[in-house]
Coordinates of N, CA and C in Angstrom, one line a residue:
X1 N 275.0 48.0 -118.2 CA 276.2 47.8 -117.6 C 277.3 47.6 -118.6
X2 N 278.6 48.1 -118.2 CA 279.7 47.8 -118.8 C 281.0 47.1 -118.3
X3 N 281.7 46.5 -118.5 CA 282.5 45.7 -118.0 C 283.7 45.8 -119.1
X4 N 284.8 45.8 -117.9 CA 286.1 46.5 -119.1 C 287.0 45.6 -118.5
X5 N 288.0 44.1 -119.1 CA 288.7 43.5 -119.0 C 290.5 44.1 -119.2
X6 N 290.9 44.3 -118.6 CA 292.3 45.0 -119.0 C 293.5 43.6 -118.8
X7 N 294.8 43.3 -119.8 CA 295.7 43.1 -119.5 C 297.1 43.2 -120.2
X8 N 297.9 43.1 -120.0 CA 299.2 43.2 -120.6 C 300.5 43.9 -119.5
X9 N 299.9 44.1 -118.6 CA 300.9 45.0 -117.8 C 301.9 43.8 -117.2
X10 N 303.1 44.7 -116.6 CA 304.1 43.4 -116.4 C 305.6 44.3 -115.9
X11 N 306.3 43.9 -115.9 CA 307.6 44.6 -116.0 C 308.3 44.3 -116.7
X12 N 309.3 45.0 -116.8 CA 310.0 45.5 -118.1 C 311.6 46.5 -117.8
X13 N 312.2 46.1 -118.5 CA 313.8 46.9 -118.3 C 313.3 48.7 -119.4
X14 N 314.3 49.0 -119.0 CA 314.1 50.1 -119.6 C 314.7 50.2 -121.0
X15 N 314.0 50.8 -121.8 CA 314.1 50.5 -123.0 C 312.8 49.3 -123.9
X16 N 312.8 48.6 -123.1 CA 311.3 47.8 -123.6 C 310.5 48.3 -124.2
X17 N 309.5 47.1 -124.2 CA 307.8 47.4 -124.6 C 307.0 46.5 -124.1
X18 N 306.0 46.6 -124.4 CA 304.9 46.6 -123.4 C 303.2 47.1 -124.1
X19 N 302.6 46.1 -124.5 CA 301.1 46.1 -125.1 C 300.0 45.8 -124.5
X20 N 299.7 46.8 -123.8 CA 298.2 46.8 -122.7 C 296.8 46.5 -123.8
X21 N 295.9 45.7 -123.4 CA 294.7 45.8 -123.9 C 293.7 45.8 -123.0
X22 N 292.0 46.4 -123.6 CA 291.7 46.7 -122.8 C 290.1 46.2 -123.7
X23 N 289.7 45.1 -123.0 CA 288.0 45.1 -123.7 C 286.6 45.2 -123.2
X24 N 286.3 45.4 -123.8 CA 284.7 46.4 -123.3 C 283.6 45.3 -123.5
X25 N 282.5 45.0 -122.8 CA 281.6 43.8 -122.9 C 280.5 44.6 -122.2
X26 N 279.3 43.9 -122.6 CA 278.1 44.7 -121.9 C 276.9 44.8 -122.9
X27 N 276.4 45.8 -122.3 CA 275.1 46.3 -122.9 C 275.8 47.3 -123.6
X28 N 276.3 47.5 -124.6 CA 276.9 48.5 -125.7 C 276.4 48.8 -126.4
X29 N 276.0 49.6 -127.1 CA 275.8 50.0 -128.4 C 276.6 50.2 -129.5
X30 N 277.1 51.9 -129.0 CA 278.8 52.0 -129.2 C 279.7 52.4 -128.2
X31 N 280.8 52.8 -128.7 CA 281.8 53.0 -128.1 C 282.3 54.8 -128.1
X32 N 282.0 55.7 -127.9 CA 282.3 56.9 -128.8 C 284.0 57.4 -128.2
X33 N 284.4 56.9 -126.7 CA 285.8 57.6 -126.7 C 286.3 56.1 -125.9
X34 N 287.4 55.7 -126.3 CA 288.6 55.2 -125.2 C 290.4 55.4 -125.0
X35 N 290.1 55.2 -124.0 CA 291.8 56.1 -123.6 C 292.0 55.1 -122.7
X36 N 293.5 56.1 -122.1 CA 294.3 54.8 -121.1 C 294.9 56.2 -120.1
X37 N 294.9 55.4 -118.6 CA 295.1 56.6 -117.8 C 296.2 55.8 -116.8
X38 N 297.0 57.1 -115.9 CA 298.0 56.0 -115.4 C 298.0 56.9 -113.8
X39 N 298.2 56.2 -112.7 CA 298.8 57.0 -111.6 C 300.0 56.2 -111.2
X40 N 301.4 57.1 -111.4 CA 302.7 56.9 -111.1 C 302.1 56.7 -109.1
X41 N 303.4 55.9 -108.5 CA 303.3 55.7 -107.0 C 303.2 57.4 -106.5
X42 N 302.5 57.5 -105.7 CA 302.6 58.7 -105.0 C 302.0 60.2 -105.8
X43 N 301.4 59.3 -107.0 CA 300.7 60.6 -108.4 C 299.7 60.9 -107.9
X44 N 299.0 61.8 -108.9 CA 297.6 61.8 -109.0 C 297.3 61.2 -110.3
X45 N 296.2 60.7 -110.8 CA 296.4 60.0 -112.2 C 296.0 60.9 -112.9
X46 N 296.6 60.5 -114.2 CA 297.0 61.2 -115.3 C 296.7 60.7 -117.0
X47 N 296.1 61.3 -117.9 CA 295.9 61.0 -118.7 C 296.7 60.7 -119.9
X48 N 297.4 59.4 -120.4 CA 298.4 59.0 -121.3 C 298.2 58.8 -122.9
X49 N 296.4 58.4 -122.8 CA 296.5 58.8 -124.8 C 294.9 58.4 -124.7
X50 N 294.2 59.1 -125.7 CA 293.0 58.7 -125.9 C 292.6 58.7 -127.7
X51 N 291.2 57.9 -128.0 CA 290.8 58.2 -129.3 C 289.8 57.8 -129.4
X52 N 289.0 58.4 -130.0 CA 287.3 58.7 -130.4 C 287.2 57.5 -131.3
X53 N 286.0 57.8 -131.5 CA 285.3 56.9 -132.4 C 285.8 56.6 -134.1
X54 N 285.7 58.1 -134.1 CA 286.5 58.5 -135.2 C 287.9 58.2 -135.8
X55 N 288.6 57.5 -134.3 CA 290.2 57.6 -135.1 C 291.1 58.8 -134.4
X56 N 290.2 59.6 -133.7 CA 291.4 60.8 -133.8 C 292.0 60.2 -132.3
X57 N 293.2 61.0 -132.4 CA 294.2 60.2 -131.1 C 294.4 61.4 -130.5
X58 N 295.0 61.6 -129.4 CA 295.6 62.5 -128.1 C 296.8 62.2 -127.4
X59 N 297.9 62.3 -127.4 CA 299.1 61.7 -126.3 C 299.3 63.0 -125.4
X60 N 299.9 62.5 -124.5 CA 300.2 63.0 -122.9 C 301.7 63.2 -123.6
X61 N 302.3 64.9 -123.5 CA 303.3 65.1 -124.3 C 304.8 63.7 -124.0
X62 N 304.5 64.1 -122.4 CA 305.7 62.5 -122.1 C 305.6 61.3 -122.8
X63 N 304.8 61.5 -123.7 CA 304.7 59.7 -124.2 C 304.5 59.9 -125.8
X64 N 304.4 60.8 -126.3 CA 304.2 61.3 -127.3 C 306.0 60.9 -128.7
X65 N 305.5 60.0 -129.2 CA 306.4 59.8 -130.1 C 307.1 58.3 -129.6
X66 N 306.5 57.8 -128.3 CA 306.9 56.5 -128.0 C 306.1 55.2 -127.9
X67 N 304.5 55.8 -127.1 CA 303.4 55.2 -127.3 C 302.0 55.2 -128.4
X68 N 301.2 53.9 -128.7 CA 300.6 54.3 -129.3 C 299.4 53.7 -129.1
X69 N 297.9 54.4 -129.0 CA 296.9 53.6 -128.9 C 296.3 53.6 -130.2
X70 N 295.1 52.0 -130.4 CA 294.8 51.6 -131.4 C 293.8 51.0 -130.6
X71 N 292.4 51.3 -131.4 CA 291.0 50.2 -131.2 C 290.6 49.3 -132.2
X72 N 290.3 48.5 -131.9 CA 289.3 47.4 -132.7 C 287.9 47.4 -132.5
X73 N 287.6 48.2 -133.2 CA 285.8 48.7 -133.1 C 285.4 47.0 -133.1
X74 N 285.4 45.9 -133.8 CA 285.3 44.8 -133.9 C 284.9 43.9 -132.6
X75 N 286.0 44.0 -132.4 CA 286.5 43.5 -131.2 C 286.0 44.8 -129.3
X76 N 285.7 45.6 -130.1 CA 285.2 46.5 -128.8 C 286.2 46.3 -127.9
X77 N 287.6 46.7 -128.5 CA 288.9 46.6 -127.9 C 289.5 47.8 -128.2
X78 N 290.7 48.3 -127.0 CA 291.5 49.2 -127.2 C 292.8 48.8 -126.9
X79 N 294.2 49.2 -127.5 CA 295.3 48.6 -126.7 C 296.2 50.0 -126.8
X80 N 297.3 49.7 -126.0 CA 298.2 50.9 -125.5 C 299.8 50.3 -125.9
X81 N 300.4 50.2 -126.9 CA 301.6 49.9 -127.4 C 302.7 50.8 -126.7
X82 N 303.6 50.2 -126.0 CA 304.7 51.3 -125.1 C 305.8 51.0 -125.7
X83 N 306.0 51.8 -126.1 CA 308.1 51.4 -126.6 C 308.8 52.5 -126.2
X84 N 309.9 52.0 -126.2 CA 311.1 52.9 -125.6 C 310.6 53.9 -124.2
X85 N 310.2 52.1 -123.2 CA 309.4 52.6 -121.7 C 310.9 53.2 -121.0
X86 N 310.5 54.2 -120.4 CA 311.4 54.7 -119.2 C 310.6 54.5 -117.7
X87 N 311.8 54.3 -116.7 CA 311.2 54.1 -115.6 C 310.1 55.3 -114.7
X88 N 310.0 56.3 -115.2 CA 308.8 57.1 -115.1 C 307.9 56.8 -115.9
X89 N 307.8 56.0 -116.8 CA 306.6 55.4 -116.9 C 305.8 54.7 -116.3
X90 N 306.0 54.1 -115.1 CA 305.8 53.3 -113.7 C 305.0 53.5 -113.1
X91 N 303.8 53.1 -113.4 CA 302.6 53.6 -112.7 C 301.7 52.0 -112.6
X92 N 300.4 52.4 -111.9 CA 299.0 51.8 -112.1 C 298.3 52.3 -113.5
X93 N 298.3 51.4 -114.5 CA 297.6 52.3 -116.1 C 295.7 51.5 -115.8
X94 N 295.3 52.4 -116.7 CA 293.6 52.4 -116.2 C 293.3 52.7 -117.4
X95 N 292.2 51.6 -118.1 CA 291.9 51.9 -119.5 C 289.9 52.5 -118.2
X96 N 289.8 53.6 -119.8 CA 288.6 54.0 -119.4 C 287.8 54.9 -121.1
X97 N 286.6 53.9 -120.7 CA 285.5 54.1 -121.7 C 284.4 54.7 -121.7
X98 N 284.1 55.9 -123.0 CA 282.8 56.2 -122.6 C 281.9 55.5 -123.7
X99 N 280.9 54.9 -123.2 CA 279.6 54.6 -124.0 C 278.4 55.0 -124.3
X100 N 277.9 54.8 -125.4 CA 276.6 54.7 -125.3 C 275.6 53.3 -125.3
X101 N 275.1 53.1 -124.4 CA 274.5 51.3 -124.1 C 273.3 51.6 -124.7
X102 N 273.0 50.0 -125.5 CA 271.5 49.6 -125.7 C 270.2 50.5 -125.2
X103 N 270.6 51.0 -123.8 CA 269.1 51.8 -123.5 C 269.5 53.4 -123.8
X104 N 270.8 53.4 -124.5 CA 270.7 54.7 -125.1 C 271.4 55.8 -124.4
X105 N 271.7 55.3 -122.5 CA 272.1 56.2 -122.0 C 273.8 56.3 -121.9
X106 N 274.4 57.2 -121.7 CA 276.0 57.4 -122.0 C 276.2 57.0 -120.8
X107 N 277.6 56.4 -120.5 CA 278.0 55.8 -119.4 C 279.7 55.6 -119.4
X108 N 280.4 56.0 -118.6 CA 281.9 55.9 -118.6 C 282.0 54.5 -117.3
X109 N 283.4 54.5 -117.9 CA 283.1 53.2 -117.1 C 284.9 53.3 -117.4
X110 N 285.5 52.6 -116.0 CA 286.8 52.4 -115.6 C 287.7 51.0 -115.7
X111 N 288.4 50.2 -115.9 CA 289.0 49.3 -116.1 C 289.6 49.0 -114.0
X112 N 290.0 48.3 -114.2 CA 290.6 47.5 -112.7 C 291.8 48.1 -112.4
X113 N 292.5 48.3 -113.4 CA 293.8 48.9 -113.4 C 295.1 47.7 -113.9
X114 N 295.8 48.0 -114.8 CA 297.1 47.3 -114.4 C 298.0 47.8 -114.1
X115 N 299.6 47.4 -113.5 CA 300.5 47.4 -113.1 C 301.7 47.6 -113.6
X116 N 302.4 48.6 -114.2 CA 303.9 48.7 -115.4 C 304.4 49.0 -114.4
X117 N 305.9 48.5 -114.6 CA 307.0 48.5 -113.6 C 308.6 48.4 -114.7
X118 N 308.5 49.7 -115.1 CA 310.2 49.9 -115.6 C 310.9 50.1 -114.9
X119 N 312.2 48.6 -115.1 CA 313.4 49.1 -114.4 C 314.5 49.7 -114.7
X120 N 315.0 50.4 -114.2 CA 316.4 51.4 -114.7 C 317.5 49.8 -115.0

């Protein structure tokens, strides 16, 4: 089993920031991908930035050059740095992990969700 602690969400004026974390506990092994995913009110959810094991990163073009994710293999942590939030950025964000656990088997696993609320 995996268990994924998420917080940082909050609101925020436009123009802010805003640093989501997101930590992974469990029967782990490793970690091979985590990302961060969002559904705006009335969305469908949507994928905001991801990065492998390795380092490599992905942004969701809308967020690209304003957000940034970073893990702490250490710490079996990932966080989601927002700057220069606009109020479409306003969603439910959802950190989500794939693993491989102790018995070897690969397992994704979803966060609770937090809450970002940019105001104009």
């Amino acid at each position: 089993q995996v268990q994924l602690v998420e917080s940082g969400g909050g609101l925020v004026q436009a123009g802010g920031s805003l640093r989501l974390s997101c930590a992974a506990s469990g029967s782990v092994f490793s970690i091979d991908y985590m990302g961060w995913y969002r559904q705006p009110p009335g969305k469908e959810r949507e994928l905001v930035a991801g990065i492998t094991s390795g380092g490599g990163t992905n942004y969701a073009d809308s967020v690209q050059g304003r957000f940034s994710i970073l893990r702490d293999n250490a710490k079996n942590t990932v966080y989601l740095q927002m700057n220069s939030l606009k109020p479409e950025d306003t969603g439910v964000y959802y950190c989500n992990v794939k693993v491989t656990a102790t018995s070897r088997a690969r397992i994704m696993a979803w966060g609770q969700g937090t809450q970002v609320t940019v105001s104009s």
